[in-house]
Amino acid sequence: MVKVAVMGHGVVGSGVVEVIMNHQEGIMKRSAAELDVKYILDIREFPDLPYSDKFTKNFDDILNDDEVKVVAEVMGGVHPAYDFTKACLEAGKSVVTSNKELVATKGAELLKIAKENNVNYLFEASVGGGIPIIRPIGLCLAANDVIEVAGILNGTTNFILTKMIREKMSFEDALKMAQQLGYAERNPAADVEGHDACRKICILASLCYGKHIYPELVHTKGITDITLSDVSYASAWGGVIKLIGQVKKLDDGTLDITVEPMLIEKSSQLANVDDVFNGILVRGDATGDVVFYGKGAGKLPTASAVVADIIDCVQHLKDRKFVFWEDGDESLVKPYGETVFPVYIRAECSDSKAAAAKAAELFADIKVIGRAQAPENELAFTCGAMTAAAQEKAVAELESSGVSVRSKIRISDL
Amino acid sequence: MVKVAVMGHGVVGSGVVEVIMNHQEGIMKRSAAELDVKYILDIREFPDLPYSDKFTKNFDDILNDDEVKVVAEVMGGVHPAYDFTKACLEAGKSVVTSNKELVATKGAELLKIAKENNVNYLFEASVGGGIPIIRPIGLCLAANDVIEVAGILNGTTNFILTKMIREKMSFEDALKMAQQLGYAERNPAADVEGHDACRKICILASLCYGKHIYPELVHTKGITDITLSDVSYASAWGGVIKLIGQVKKLDDGTLDITVEPMLIEKSSQLANVDDVFNGILVRGDATGDVVFYGKGAGKLPTASAVVADIIDCVQHLKDRKFVFWEDGDESLVKPYGETVFPVYIRAECSDSKAAAAKAAELFADIKVIGRAQAPENELAFTCGAMTAAAQEKAVAELESSGVSVRSKIRISDL
């Protein structure tokens, strides 16, 4: 019988307790040990639950109980989750978490503390919910150099974009629907502005390349500016718009890492990842492209990933897993302005022929795209690969000729 | 420095040596040990290779060398691979393999021997090539009851079907092309008759449900009877034909397990898995559907999965992984005749209206499908779920009324 504690009894935390209680047989079979939730930490009261006797408001109950070997931190946020995690690791307890914000901001430090104390800090649930991705990258792909990771990492924005693409719903209406269905928070900024996806690509990048990539180093753009016109041009071009978190290693050793909406060709494996689903593509030098697909969030999927980590810790109580990265700094990341990619541009102008001629002077290899019911004063085109800085300069020049650029969206090479 | 041996220097075996040599740094980082290939077992001579000094024709060199801790068996076939694997495990060496035939026929026995000798027998590469699937199922999904596993498990047949669907190539021409491209063997029976996919679904089923499911217990049908007419009706119905290996647990505890061509709706995540790619869907009670996608075969993808298993063994030299299943028998499998599913049927008849009326009497809930350029004497329809035995009976009655049934293809619920 291994005693565990669950810190936080929100959506994921209550799911963790439920999954442990409903899967004792499977857990026994795979960890050769029964799991017993000894404490649940929450400031709220849950008097009516059958396991209400397990609740405590005092973190020290967990910290000072030597019987507790594994702690699940499912509180979210950086404080006090960071302080509690650090204290548990220093006390020789393994910690597992779904807290992507904490892993993305303090991962290197917490992994170092775990290593020094010969315990594990695992976070399978922090990316992709119930989709196994951290462990397959960390271990199964150990015999690969990871060339690129790219994914639809946020279910809320993918739901909104899917509604815009399939039902021609406006961004605002789709967001409202997502909120009504419980897919989006009342304050949706973390999702729609790309911060959630940014934390996840930072975790994947750190894991793949062995150094911590901090979210503030990553160019991050959300989907709030995407319009139905852009959706319609993307379709005419032969693709869809998706919010993509992407990292690839460049020849000079730096990383091209970004979170932004991208045009993706219909034939790409990520183009058909719709609704609240996530899809993550890992490109290895030996395996080629491997794609992981599933529900990226939700109570039970996320909880089952947390419990899988608990089981892994129980199997390795005297043994460390090889999940680790060192601290990192801004030298790892290619400045966004220097990264090179093709784009799609949509503009308003008084004379679309003249505007297209001007664009052809300023951008490489432009191709004008049409769409049904386009207003006369609209111009949309794709252009070949240029640095982001050169694109900005060309946009400024185009605008100084009287053309108003409304959208500029990266074209993915996936 | 951990000494390993590689048994077999064919496509996968030479890939294993190559991956180990090219990824020493990554391997060091993740296993804290350098890997050294001490022996390569092959009856052939390779005098021109830079590592030709490692070759031996004598298995005893490996067996009797206590320095060798991990052995990769990449010979294929049951004998002598079985005997060598057994001897290595009994000598306290961990064994990893890509040999699906051996795992599917002798897995329970070899896993038991591994357990008794406190070593590991791992086989990530036996299903899905470079796609991590065994480990995610075994561990990440530990906190789930697996409701169903279904997949496109054979790249050769998927390539042939893709050519038939996209380019209206005949089965014979598509097979010829697959052979020319090196995707199909000169004797393609194991692929096109479904035996390869059968071995793989047996391995996945054994892993998920904890008892060995032997290939001879599994209804197995290949793609040799699929015609362009069926492909065209599938498209009119709104889907595609794929060769699917599938297992699901029925309410009475038995398994509905089968390998056969199935009609899959276009919107299914498996419908877009094309060419030589594999796609495997795992349906868990907590995670929902998780799909793994990638190249299911090939030298380097398969070799990288073998090397990942070697690394895992090196990390756990004193420790066992929880990959295990017990022996099983025919009582685990629902007889095929008693399994229930809807089907598509294509028939030749003298009077298609009369034939449709007769079919409506014999089958549940029939829906006639049309296609462009259908000959006048052709009838195609889908019918609702019935047992396979009831379908056979209805087909016989339909035929006794002068209608010749040409195709009967299961409709998937995915």
PDB file of C-alpha atoms in Angstrom, chain B residues 249-338:
ATOM      1  CA  LYS B 249     -14.317  -6.156 -24.931  1.00  0.00           C
ATOM      2  CA  LEU B 250     -17.926  -7.317 -24.968  1.00  0.00           C
ATOM      3  CA  ASP B 251     -20.305  -7.164 -22.020  1.00  0.00           C
ATOM      4  CA  ASP B 252     -19.897 -10.891 -21.357  1.00  0.00           C
ATOM      5  CA  GLY B 253     -16.140 -10.429 -20.951  1.00  0.00           C
ATOM      6  CA  THR B 254     -15.148 -12.083 -24.238  1.00  0.00           C
ATOM      7  CA  LEU B 255     -13.322 -10.227 -26.987  1.00  0.00           C
ATOM      8  CA  ASP B 256     -14.653  -9.316 -30.416  1.00  0.00           C
ATOM      9  CA  ILE B 257     -11.345  -9.515 -32.286  1.00  0.00           C
ATOM     10  CA  THR B 258     -10.956  -9.528 -36.046  1.00  0.00           C
ATOM     11  CA  VAL B 259      -8.784  -8.529 -38.975  1.00  0.00           C
ATOM     12  CA  GLU B 260     -10.747  -7.672 -42.110  1.00  0.00           C
ATOM     13  CA  PRO B 261     -11.408  -4.909 -44.614  1.00  0.00           C
ATOM     14  CA  MET B 262     -13.954  -2.441 -43.255  1.00  0.00           C
ATOM     15  CA  LEU B 263     -15.927   0.532 -44.518  1.00  0.00           C
ATOM     16  CA  ILE B 264     -14.923   3.582 -42.490  1.00  0.00           C
ATOM     17  CA  GLU B 265     -16.667   6.938 -42.559  1.00  0.00           C
ATOM     18  CA  LYS B 266     -14.653   9.783 -44.085  1.00  0.00           C
ATOM     19  CA  SER B 267     -14.845  11.734 -40.817  1.00  0.00           C
ATOM     20  CA  SER B 268     -13.114   8.987 -38.803  1.00  0.00           C
ATOM     21  CA  GLN B 269      -9.565   9.717 -37.682  1.00  0.00           C
ATOM     22  CA  LEU B 270      -8.443   6.494 -39.381  1.00  0.00           C
ATOM     23  CA  ALA B 271      -9.952   7.379 -42.786  1.00  0.00           C
ATOM     24  CA  ASN B 272      -7.133   9.806 -43.591  1.00  0.00           C
ATOM     25  CA  VAL B 273      -4.322   7.437 -42.701  1.00  0.00           C
ATOM     26  CA  ASP B 274      -3.014   6.808 -46.201  1.00  0.00           C
ATOM     27  CA  ASP B 275      -0.104   5.274 -48.125  1.00  0.00           C
ATOM     28  CA  VAL B 276       2.336   3.240 -46.044  1.00  0.00           C
ATOM     29  CA  PHE B 277       1.316   4.982 -42.821  1.00  0.00           C
ATOM     30  CA  ASN B 278      -0.193   3.203 -39.835  1.00  0.00           C
ATOM     31  CA  GLY B 279      -2.764   4.659 -37.467  1.00  0.00           C
ATOM     32  CA  ILE B 280      -3.812   3.069 -34.189  1.00  0.00           C
ATOM     33  CA  LEU B 281      -6.798   4.205 -32.136  1.00  0.00           C
ATOM     34  CA  VAL B 282      -6.994   3.354 -28.448  1.00  0.00           C
ATOM     35  CA  ARG B 283     -10.319   4.018 -26.738  1.00  0.00           C
ATOM     36  CA  GLY B 284      -9.980   4.313 -22.958  1.00  0.00           C
ATOM     37  CA  ASP B 285     -12.745   4.876 -20.441  1.00  0.00           C
ATOM     38  CA  ALA B 286     -10.956   7.938 -19.065  1.00  0.00           C
ATOM     39  CA  THR B 287      -8.871   9.259 -21.974  1.00  0.00           C
ATOM     40  CA  GLY B 288     -11.484   8.828 -24.686  1.00  0.00           C
ATOM     41  CA  ASP B 289      -9.987   8.220 -28.134  1.00  0.00           C
ATOM     42  CA  VAL B 290      -6.259   8.599 -28.535  1.00  0.00           C
ATOM     43  CA  VAL B 291      -4.741   8.046 -31.982  1.00  0.00           C
ATOM     44  CA  PHE B 292      -1.122   7.285 -32.813  1.00  0.00           C
ATOM     45  CA  TYR B 293       0.021   7.863 -36.371  1.00  0.00           C
ATOM     46  CA  GLY B 294       3.244   7.390 -38.283  1.00  0.00           C
ATOM     47  CA  LYS B 295       5.309   5.153 -40.527  1.00  0.00           C
ATOM     48  CA  GLY B 296       4.606   1.622 -39.411  1.00  0.00           C
ATOM     49  CA  ALA B 297       7.673   0.061 -40.928  1.00  0.00           C
ATOM     50  CA  GLY B 298      11.017   0.880 -42.500  1.00  0.00           C
ATOM     51  CA  LYS B 299      14.614   0.419 -41.464  1.00  0.00           C
ATOM     52  CA  LEU B 300      15.251   3.471 -39.304  1.00  0.00           C
ATOM     53  CA  PRO B 301      11.810   3.919 -37.680  1.00  0.00           C
ATOM     54  CA  THR B 302      11.782   0.273 -36.600  1.00  0.00           C
ATOM     55  CA  ALA B 303      15.432   0.356 -35.561  1.00  0.00           C
ATOM     56  CA  SER B 304      14.869   3.455 -33.433  1.00  0.00           C
ATOM     57  CA  ALA B 305      12.080   1.670 -31.556  1.00  0.00           C
ATOM     58  CA  VAL B 306      14.401  -1.301 -30.954  1.00  0.00           C
ATOM     59  CA  VAL B 307      17.110   1.037 -29.638  1.00  0.00           C
ATOM     60  CA  ALA B 308      14.592   2.822 -27.381  1.00  0.00           C
ATOM     61  CA  ASP B 309      13.835  -0.585 -25.850  1.00  0.00           C
ATOM     62  CA  ILE B 310      17.557  -1.271 -25.409  1.00  0.00           C
ATOM     63  CA  ILE B 311      17.878   2.066 -23.582  1.00  0.00           C
ATOM     64  CA  ASP B 312      14.898   1.181 -21.421  1.00  0.00           C
ATOM     65  CA  CYS B 313      16.534  -2.138 -20.503  1.00  0.00           C
ATOM     66  CA  VAL B 314      19.786  -0.395 -19.645  1.00  0.00           C
ATOM     67  CA  GLN B 315      17.876   1.960 -17.344  1.00  0.00           C
ATOM     68  CA  HIS B 316      16.268  -1.026 -15.660  1.00  0.00           C
ATOM     69  CA  LEU B 317      19.037  -3.589 -15.451  1.00  0.00           C
ATOM     70  CA  LYS B 318      18.149  -4.448 -11.869  1.00  0.00           C
ATOM     71  CA  ASP B 319      14.485  -3.749 -12.211  1.00  0.00           C
ATOM     72  CA  ARG B 320      11.583  -5.188 -14.172  1.00  0.00           C
ATOM     73  CA  LYS B 321       9.209  -3.307 -16.432  1.00  0.00           C
ATOM     74  CA  PHE B 322       5.539  -4.092 -15.965  1.00  0.00           C
ATOM     75  CA  VAL B 323       4.921  -5.444 -19.443  1.00  0.00           C
ATOM     76  CA  PHE B 324       3.278  -8.791 -18.935  1.00  0.00           C
ATOM     77  CA  TRP B 325       0.415 -11.066 -19.878  1.00  0.00           C
ATOM     78  CA  GLU B 326      -0.613 -14.559 -18.910  1.00  0.00           C
ATOM     79  CA  ASP B 327      -1.292 -17.493 -21.183  1.00  0.00           C
ATOM     80  CA  GLY B 328      -4.736 -17.551 -22.774  1.00  0.00           C
ATOM     81  CA  ASP B 329      -7.088 -19.877 -24.631  1.00  0.00           C
ATOM     82  CA  GLU B 330     -10.036 -19.884 -27.014  1.00  0.00           C
ATOM     83  CA  SER B 331     -12.547 -19.084 -24.239  1.00  0.00           C
ATOM     84  CA  LEU B 332     -11.365 -15.448 -24.381  1.00  0.00           C
ATOM     85  CA  VAL B 333     -12.570 -14.897 -27.931  1.00  0.00           C
ATOM     86  CA  LYS B 334     -16.203 -14.565 -29.043  1.00  0.00           C
ATOM     87  CA  PRO B 335     -16.732 -16.965 -31.973  1.00  0.00           C
ATOM     88  CA  TYR B 336     -16.833 -14.854 -35.116  1.00  0.00           C
ATOM     89  CA  GLY B 337     -20.297 -16.097 -36.088  1.00  0.00           C
ATOM     90  CA  GLU B 338     -21.709 -14.659 -32.862  1.00  0.00           C
TER      91      GLU B 338
END
